[in-house]
Short mmCIF file of C-alpha atoms in Angstrom, two decimals:
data_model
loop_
_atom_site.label_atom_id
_atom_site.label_comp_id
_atom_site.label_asym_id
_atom_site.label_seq_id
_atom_site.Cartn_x
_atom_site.Cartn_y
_atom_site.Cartn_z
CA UNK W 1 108.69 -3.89 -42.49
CA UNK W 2 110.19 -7.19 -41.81
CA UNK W 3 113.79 -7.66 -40.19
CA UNK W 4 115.48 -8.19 -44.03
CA UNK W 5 114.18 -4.52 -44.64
CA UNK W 6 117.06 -2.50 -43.09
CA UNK W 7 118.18 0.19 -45.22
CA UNK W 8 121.90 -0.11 -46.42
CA UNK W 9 123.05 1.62 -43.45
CA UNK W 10 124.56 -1.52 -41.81
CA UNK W 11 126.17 -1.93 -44.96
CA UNK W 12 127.91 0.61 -44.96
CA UNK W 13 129.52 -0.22 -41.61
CA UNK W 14 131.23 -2.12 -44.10
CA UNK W 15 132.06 -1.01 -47.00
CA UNK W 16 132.86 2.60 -45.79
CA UNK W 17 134.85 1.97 -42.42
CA UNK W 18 136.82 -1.08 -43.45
CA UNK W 19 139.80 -1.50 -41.02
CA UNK W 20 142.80 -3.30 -41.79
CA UNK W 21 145.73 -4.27 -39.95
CA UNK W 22 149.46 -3.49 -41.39
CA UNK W 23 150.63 -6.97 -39.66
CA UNK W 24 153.32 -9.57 -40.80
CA UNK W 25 152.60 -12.53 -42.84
CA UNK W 26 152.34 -15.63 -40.94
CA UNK W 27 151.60 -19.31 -41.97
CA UNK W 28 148.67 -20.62 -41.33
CA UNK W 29 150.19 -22.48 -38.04
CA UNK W 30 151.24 -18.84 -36.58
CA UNK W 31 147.77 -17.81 -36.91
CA UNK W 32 146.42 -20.30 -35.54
CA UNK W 33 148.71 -19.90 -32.58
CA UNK W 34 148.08 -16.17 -32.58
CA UNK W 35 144.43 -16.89 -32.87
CA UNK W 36 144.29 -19.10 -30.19
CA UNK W 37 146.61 -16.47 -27.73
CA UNK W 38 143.68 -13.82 -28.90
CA UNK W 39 141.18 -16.39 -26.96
CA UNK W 40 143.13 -16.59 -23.80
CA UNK W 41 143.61 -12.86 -24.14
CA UNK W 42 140.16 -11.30 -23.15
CA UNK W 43 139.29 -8.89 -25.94
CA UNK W 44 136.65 -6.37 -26.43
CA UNK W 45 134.79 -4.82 -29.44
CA UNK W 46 134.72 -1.20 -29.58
CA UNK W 47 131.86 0.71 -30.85
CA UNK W 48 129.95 3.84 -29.85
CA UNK W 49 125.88 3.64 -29.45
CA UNK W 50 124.57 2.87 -32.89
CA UNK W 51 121.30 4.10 -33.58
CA UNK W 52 119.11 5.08 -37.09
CA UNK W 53 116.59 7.03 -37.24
CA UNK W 54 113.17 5.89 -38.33
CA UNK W 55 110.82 6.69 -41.17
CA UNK W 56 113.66 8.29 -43.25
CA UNK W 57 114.69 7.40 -46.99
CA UNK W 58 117.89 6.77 -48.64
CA UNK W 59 118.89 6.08 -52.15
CA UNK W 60 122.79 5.89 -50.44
CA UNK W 61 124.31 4.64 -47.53
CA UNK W 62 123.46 6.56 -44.39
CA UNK W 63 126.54 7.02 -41.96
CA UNK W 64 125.27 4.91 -38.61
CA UNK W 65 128.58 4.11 -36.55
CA UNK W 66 131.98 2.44 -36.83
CA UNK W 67 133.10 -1.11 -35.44
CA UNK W 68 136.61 -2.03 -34.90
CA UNK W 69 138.19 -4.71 -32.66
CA UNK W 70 141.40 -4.08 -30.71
CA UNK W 71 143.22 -5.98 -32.74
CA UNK W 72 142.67 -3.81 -36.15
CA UNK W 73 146.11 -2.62 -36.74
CA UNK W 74 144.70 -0.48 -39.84
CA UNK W 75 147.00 -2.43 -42.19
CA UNK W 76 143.90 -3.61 -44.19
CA UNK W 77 144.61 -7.16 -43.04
CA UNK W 78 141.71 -7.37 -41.09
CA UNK W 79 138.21 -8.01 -42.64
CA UNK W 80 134.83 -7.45 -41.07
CA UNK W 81 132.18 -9.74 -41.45
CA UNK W 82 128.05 -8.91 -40.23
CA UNK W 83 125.20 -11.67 -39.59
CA UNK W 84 122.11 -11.08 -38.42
CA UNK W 85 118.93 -9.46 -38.87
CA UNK W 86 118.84 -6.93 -42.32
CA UNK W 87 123.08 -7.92 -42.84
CA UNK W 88 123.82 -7.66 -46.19
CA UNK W 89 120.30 -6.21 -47.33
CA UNK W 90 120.67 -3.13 -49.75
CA UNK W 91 116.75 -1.92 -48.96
CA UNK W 92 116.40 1.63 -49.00
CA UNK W 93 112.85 1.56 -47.38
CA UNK W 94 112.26 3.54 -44.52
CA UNK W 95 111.67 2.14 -40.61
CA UNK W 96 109.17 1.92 -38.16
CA UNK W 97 110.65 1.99 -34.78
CA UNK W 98 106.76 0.90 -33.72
CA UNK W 99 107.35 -2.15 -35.28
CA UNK W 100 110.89 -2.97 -34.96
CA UNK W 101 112.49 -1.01 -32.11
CA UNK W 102 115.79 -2.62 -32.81
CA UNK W 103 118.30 -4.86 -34.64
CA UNK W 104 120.71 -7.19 -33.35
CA UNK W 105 123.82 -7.94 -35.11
CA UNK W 106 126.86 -9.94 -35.33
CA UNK W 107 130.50 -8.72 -35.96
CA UNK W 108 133.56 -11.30 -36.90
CA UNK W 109 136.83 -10.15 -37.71
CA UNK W 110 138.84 -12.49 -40.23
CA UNK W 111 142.06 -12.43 -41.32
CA UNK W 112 141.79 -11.93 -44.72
CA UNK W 113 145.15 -14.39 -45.28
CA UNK W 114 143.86 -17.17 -43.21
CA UNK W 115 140.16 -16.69 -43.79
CA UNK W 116 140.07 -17.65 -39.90
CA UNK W 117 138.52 -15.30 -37.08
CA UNK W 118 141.50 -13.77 -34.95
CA UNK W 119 138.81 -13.40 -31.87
CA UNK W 120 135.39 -14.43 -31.00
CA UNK W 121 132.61 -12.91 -32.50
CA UNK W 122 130.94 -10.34 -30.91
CA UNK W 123 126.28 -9.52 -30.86
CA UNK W 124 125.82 -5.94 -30.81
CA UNK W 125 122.37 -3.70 -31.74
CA UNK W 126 121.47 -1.02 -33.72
CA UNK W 127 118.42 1.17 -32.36
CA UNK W 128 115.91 2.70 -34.09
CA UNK W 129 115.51 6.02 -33.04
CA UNK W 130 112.29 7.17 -32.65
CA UNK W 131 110.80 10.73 -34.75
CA UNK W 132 107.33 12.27 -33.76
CA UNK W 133 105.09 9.70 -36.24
CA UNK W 134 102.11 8.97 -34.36
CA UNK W 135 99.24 11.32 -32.96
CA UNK W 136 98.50 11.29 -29.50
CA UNK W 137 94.80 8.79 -29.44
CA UNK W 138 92.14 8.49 -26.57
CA UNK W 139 91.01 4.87 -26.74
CA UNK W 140 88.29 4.69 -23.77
CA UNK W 141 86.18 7.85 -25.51
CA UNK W 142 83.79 9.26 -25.40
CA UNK W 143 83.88 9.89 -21.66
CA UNK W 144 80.83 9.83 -19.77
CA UNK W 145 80.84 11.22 -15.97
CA UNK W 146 79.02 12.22 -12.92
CA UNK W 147 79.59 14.77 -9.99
CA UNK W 148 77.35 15.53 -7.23
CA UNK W 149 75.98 19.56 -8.13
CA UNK W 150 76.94 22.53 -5.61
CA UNK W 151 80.54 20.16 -5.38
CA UNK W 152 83.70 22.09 -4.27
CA UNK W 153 85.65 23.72 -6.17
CA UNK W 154 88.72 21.60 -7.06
CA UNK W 155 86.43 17.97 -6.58
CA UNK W 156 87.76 15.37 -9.11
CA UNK W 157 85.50 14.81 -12.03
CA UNK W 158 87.11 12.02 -13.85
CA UNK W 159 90.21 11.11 -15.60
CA UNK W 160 90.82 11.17 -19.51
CA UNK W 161 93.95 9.23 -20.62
CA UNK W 162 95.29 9.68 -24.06
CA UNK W 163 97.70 7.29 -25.71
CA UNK W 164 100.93 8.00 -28.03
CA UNK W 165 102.72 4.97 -30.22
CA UNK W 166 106.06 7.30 -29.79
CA UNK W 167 109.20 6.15 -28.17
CA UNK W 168 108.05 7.50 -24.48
CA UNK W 169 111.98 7.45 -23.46
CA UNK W 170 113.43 9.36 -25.84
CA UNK W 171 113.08 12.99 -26.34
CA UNK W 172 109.16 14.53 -25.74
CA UNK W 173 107.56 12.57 -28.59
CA UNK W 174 105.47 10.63 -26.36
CA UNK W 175 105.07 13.78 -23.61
CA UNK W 176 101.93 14.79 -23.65
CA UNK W 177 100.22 18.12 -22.28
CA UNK W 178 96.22 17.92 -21.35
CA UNK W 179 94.06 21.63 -22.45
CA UNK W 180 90.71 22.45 -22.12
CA UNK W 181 88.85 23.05 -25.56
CA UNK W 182 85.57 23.42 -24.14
CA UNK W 183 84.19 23.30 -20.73
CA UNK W 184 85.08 27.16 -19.47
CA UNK W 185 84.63 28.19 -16.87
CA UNK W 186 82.96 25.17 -14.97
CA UNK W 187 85.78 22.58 -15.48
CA UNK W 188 89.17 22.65 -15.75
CA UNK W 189 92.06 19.74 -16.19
CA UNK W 190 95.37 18.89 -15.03
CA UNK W 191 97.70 19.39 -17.92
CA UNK W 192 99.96 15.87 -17.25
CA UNK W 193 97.67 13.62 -15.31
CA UNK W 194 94.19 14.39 -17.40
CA UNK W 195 92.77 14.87 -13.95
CA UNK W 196 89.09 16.83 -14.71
CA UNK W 197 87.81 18.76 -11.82
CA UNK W 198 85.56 21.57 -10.89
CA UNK W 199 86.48 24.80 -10.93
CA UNK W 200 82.98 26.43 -10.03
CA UNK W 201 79.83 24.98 -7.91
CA UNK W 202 77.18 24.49 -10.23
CA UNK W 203 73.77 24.35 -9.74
CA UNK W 204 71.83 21.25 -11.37
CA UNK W 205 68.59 22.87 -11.05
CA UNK W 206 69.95 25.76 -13.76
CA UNK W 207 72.04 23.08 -15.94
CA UNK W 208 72.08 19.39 -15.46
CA UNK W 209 74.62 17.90 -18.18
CA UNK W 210 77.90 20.00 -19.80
CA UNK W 211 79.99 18.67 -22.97
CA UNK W 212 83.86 18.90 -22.15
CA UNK W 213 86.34 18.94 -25.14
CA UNK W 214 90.07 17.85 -23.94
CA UNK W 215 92.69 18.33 -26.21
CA UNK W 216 96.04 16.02 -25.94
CA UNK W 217 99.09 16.89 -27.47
CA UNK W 218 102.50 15.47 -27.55
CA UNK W 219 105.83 17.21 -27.62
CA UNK W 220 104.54 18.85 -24.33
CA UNK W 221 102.42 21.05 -26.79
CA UNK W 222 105.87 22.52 -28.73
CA UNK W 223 105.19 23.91 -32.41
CA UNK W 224 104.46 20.88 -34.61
CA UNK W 225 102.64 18.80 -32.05
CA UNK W 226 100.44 16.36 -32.86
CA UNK W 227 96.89 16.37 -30.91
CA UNK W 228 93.86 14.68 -30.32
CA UNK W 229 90.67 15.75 -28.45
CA UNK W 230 88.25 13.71 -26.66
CA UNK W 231 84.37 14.66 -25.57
CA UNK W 232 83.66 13.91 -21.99
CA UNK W 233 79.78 14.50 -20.90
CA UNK W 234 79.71 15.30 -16.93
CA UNK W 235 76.00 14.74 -15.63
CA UNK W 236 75.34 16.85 -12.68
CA UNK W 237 73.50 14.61 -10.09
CA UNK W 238 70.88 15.82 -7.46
CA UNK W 239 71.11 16.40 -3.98
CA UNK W 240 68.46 18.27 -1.72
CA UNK W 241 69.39 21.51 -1.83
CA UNK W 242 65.66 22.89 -2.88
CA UNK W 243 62.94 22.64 0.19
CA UNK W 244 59.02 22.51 -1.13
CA UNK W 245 57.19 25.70 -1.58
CA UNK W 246 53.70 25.62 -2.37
CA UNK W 247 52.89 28.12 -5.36
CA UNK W 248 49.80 29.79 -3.67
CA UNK W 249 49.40 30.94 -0.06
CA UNK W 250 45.82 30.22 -0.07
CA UNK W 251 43.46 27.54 -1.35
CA UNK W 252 39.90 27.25 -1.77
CA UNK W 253 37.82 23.64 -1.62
CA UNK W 254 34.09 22.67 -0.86
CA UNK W 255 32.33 19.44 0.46
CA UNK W 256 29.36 18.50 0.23
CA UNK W 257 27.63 17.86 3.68
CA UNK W 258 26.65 14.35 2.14
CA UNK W 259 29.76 13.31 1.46
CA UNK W 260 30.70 10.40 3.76
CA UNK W 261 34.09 10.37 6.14
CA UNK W 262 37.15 9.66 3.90
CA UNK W 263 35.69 11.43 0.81
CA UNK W 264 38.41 13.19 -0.61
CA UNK W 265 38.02 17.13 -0.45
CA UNK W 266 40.93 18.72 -2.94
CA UNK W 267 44.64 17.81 -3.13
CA UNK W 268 47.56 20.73 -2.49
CA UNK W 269 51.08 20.47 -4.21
CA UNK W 270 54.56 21.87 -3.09
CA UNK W 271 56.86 22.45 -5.64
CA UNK W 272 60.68 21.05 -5.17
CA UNK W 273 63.20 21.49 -7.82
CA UNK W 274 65.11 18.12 -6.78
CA UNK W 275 64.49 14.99 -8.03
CA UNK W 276 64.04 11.31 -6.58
CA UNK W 277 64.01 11.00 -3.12
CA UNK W 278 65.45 13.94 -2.32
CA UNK W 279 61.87 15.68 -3.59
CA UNK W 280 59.82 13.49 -1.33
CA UNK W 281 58.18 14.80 0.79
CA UNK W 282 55.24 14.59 3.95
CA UNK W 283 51.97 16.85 4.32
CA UNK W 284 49.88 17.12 7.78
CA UNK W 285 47.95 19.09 9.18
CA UNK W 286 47.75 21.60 11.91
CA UNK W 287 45.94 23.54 14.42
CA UNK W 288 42.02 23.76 14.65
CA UNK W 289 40.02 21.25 12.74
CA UNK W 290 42.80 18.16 12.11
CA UNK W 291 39.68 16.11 13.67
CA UNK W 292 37.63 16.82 10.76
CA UNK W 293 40.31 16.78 8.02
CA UNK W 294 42.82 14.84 7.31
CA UNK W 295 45.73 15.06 4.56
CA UNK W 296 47.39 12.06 3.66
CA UNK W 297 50.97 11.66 0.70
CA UNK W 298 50.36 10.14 -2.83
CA UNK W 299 54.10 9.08 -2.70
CA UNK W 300 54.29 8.42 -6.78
CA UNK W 301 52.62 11.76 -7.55
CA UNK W 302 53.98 13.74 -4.02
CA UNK W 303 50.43 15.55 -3.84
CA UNK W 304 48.98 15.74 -0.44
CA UNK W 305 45.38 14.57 -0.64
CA UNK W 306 43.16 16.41 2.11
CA UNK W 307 40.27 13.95 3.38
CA UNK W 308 36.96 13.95 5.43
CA UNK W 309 37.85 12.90 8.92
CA UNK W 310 34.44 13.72 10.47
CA UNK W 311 30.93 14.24 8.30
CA UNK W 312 30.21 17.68 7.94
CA UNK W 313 26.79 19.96 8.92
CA UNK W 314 26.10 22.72 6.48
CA UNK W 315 23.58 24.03 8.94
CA UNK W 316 25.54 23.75 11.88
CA UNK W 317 29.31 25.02 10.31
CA UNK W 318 29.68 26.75 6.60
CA UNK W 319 33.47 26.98 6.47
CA UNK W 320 36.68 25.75 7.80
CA UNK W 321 40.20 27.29 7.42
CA UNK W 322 43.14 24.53 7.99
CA UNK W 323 47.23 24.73 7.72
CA UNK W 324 48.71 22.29 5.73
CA UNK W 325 52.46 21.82 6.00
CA UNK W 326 54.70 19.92 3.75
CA UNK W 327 57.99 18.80 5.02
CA UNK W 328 60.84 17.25 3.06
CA UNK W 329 61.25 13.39 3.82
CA UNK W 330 64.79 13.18 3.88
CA UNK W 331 67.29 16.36 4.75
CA UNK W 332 70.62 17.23 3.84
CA UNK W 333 72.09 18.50 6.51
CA UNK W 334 74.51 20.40 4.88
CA UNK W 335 71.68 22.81 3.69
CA UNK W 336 70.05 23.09 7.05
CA UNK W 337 71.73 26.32 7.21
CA UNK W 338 70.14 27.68 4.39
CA UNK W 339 66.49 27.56 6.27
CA UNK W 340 64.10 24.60 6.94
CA UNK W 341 62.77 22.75 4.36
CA UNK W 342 59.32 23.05 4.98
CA UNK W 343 56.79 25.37 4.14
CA UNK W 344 52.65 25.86 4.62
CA UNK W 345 49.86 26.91 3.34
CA UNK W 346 45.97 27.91 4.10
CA UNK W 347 43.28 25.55 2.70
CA UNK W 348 39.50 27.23 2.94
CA UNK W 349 36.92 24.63 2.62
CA UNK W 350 33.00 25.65 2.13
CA UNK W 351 30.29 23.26 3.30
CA UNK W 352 28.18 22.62 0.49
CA UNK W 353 24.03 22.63 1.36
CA UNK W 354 22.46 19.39 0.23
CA UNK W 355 19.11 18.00 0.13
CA UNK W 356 18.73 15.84 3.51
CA UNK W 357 16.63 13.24 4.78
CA UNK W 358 14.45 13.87 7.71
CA UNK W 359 15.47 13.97 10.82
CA UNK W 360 13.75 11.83 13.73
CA UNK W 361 13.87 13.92 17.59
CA UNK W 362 14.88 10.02 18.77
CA UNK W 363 16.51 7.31 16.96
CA UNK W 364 14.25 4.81 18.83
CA UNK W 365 11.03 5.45 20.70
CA UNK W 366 9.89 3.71 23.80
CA UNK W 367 5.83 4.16 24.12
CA UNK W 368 3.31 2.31 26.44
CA UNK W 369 -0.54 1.72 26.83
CA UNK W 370 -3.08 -0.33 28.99
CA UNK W 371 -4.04 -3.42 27.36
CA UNK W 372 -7.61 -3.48 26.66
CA UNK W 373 -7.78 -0.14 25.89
CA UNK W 374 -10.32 1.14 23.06
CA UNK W 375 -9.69 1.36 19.34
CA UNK W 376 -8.26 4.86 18.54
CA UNK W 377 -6.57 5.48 22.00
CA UNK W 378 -3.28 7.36 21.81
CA UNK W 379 -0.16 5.29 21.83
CA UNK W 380 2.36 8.46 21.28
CA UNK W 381 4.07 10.56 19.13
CA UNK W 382 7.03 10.39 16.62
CA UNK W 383 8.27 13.90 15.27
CA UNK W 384 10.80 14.14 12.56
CA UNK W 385 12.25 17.93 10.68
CA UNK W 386 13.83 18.78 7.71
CA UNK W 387 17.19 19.69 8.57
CA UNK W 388 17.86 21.65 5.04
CA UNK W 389 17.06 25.42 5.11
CA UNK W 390 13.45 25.16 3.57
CA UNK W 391 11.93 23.29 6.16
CA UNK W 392 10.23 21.01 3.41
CA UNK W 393 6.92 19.35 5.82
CA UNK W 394 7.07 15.55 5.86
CA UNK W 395 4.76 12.93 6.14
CA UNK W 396 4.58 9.34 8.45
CA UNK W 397 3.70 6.20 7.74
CA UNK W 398 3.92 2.09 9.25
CA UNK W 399 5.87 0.30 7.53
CA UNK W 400 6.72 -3.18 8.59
CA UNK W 401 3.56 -5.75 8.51
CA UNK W 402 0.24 -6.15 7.94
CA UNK W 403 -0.29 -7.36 11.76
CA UNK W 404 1.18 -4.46 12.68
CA UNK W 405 -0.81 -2.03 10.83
CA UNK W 406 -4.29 -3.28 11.53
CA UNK W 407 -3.09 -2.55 15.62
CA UNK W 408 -1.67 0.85 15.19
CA UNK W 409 -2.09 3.68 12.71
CA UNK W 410 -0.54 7.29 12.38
CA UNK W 411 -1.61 10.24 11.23
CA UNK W 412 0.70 11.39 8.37
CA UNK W 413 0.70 14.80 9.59
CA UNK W 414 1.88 15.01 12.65
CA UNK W 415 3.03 11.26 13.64
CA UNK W 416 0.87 10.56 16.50
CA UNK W 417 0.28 6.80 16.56
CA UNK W 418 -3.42 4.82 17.81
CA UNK W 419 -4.63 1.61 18.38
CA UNK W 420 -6.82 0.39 15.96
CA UNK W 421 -8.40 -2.59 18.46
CA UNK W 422 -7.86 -3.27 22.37
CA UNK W 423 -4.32 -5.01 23.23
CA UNK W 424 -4.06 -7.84 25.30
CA UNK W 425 -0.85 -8.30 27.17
CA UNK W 426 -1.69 -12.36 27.20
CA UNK W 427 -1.20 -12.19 23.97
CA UNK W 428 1.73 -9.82 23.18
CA UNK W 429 3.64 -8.13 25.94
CA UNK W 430 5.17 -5.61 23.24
CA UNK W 431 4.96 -4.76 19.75
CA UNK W 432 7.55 -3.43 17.80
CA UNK W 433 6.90 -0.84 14.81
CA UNK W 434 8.85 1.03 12.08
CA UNK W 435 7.91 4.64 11.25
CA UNK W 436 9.54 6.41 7.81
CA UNK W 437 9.37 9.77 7.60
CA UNK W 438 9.54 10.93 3.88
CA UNK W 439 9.89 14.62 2.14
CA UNK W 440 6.83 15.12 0.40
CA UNK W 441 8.86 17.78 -1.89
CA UNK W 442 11.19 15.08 -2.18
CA UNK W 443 9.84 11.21 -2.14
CA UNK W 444 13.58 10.10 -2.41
CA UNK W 445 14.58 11.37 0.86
CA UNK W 446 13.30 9.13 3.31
CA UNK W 447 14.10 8.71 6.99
CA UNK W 448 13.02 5.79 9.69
CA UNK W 449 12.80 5.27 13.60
CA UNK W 450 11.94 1.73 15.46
CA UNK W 451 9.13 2.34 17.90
CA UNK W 452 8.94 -0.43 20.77
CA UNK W 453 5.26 0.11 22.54
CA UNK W 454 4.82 -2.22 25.77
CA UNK W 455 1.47 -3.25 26.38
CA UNK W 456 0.47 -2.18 30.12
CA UNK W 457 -1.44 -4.93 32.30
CA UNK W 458 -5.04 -4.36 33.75
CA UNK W 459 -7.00 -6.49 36.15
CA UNK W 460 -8.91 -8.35 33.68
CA UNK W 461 -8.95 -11.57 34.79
CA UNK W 462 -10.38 -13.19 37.40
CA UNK W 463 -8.68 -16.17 39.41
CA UNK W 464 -9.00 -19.26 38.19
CA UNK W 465 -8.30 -22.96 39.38
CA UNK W 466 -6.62 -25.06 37.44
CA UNK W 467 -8.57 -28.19 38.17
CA UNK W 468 -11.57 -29.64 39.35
CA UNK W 469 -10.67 -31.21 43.47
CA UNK W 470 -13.12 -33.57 44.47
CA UNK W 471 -12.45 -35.03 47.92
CA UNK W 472 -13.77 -37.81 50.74
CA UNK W 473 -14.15 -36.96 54.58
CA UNK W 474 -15.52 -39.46 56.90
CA UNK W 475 -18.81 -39.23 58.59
CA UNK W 476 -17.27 -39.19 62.48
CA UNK W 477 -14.32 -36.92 61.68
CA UNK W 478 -13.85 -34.60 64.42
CA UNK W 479 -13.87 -30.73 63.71
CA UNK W 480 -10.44 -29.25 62.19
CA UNK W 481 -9.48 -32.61 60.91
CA UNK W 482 -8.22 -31.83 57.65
#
């Protein structure tokens, strides 16, 4: 309500406490003399605290307090006069001390002869008094918070701070008392401050997010409160409080023998009931046979991926039994206490047979033979094996040139290589073959050696000059004159 809206009660200041002085009557000169000793005469208004109470309703005056000057001799000579905000108004309608908290007034005292002030006039204020009107409000909900899990008991959560329009000075309007609705027995709050805080460690892996209901109310909580309540979610966050485990103690895997170093072999997995870098984690291996397997970290799926470090023989080694360890990447060492955060597991890996090439005795082959030597004469042998089980027979042949193959031939059987026409050594010094071996169960499977066959030299040439001399001696030379 605006300032012209108070209710009749300063009115009535008037027109129910009039006070009037019993003095003489003077002319107007003697009160102005007697006005003008009041001014060199310090004077004082007396009143006690005036207040009205808000939001109440009157169709009649409402007692509020009673001026009077010094001066007032209660002979009903003296009239009061008020100016100011609401004087004079005859509005019954209720106030809002929210909206006004006060009035300020002005009180004259005139001489109701003289119509002239005998002092100066005097400000004073009425306050409104405040009555419980307003429920208590929480503006910054709903409250969203987070607290590390396995915290203390006691650890501040967050703060909730609820609001009340009352007058926070007078009386416990404005007082307000902070409850738990909801949140038992995991939280609890500070009734004045609004202080949240643990009251149990919790355990994010079991429960990751509660819903907290705080209740305000004013009057400290007395009958006839007002109250609000306000929903506060409290996220638990992670910390590494879970080491890996894997979820079997023993694996099985196979390789083929074919399969070519860095082949992957299987992948292993360690559970960890953390999250984010605090379930990151490192697998190696240990013991016998890390130099033929290797286990490297997918870090975006945390799977340890065991590769071929080494090819692998099925006819020389069937099986291999490594340790694989997984280790947390980053420790808390407040849990060290609680055991290491590691843990291992066995991996069995079978060698898988499959069908292989032949096998030469020699990568290379160095042979020799005397030039000149007849057609058919033995150069040497080249032997190659099946290395699989069955021991499938193979067969040899010449592969590179047509040169090559109408000097040397070999029997497909058993790989011993002829000449097909005498060397010479003045013409080639060596001659260099290449010899497949091939599965003849299997065409596909196909194996080659370089043979390098130096052609021996013979005495097969006698000495020759390389000119014709022709020379002059004269006819009386002497003997061993050259």
């Amino acid at each position: 309500m605006n300032s012209s809206a108070l209710l009749s009660l300063i009115l009535m200041l008037v027109q129910l406490w009039p006070c009037s002085a019993s003095t003489q009557n003077h002319n107007t000169h003697n009160t102005a003399q007697s006005f003008t000793a009041v001014q060199r005469v310090k004077r004082a208004w007396v009143w006690e605290p005036l207040f009205v109470t808000e939001e109440q309703t009157s169709m009649v005056p409402v007692y509020v307090g009673q001026l009077k000057s010094d001066l007032d001799k209660q002979n009903g000579n003296l009239q009061y006069i008020l100016t100011g905000e609401g004087a004079g108004s005859n509005v019954t309608q209720k106030l809002d001390r929210e909206k006004k908290p006060f009035y300020t007034l002005r009180a004259q005292a005139i001489n109701r002869s003289t119509q002239l002030p005998v002092e100066p006039e005097s400000e004073f204020i009425i306050k409104v008094r405040d009555v419980n009107d307003h429920e208590p409000q929480f503006l910054d909900g709903p409250y969203t918070a987070t607290v590390p899990e396995m915290s203390p008991e006691g650890t501040s959560v967050t703060r909730v701070t609820a609001t009340d329009g009352d007058d926070p000075s007078y009386g416990n309007n404005a007082r307000l008392l902070y409850s738990l609705i909801q949140g038992q027995p995991y939280f609890s709050v500070e009734p004045t401050t609004g202080v949240i805080r643990m009251a149990s460690q919790m355990d994010r892996e079991t429960k990751d997010q509660y819903l907290v209901i705080i209740q305000a109310k004013d009057m400290v909580g007395q009958p006839g409160a007002f109250s609000a309540t306000a929903t506060v979610t409290i996220n638990l966050s992670d910390i590494n409080d879970n080491p890996p485990k894997y979820p079997q103690r023993l694996y099985y895997m196979s390789v083929s023998e074919e399969s070519p170093v860095g082949a992957t072999v299987g992948k292993v997995f360690a559970e960890d009931s953390d999250i984010g870098e605090n379930a990151a984690m490192n697998y190696s291996i240990e013991g016998d046979n890390s130099d033929v397997f290797d286990i490297i970290t997918n870090n975006e799926t945390q799977e340890g991926i065991i590769i071929l470090k080494k090819r692998v023989d099925y006819e020389k080694k069937r099986r291999y039994g490594i340790r694989a360890k997984v280790v947390n990447r980053y420790i808390d060492d407040r849990f060290l206490k609680e055991g290491p955060f590691e843990d291992t597991t066995i991996v069995k890996i079978n060698v898988e047979d499959a069908d292989e090439p032949p096998i030469f005795s020699l990568e290379d082959y160095v042979m020799e033979i005397p030039e000149g030597a007849a057609s058919g004469s033995l150069v040497g042998v080249v032997t190659a094996r099946d290395p699989d089980d069955d021991d499938c027979p193979v067969r040899y042949s010449i592969v590179h040139g047509m040169h090559l193959k109408r000097l040397f031939s070999i029997n497909e059987h058993n790989g011993t290589i002829i000449t097909t026409e005498p060397l010479d050594r003045e013409i080639a010094s060596w001659h260099n073959i290449t010899v497949t071996a091939t599965e003849t169960r299997n065409p596909e499977k196909i194996s080659e050696a370089n043979v390098y066959i130096q052609v021996l030299d013979v005495n097969d040439h006698a000495p020759e000059f390389p000119k014709y001399y022709e020379t002059f001696v004269c006819e009386n030379a002497v003997s061993g004159q050259v």
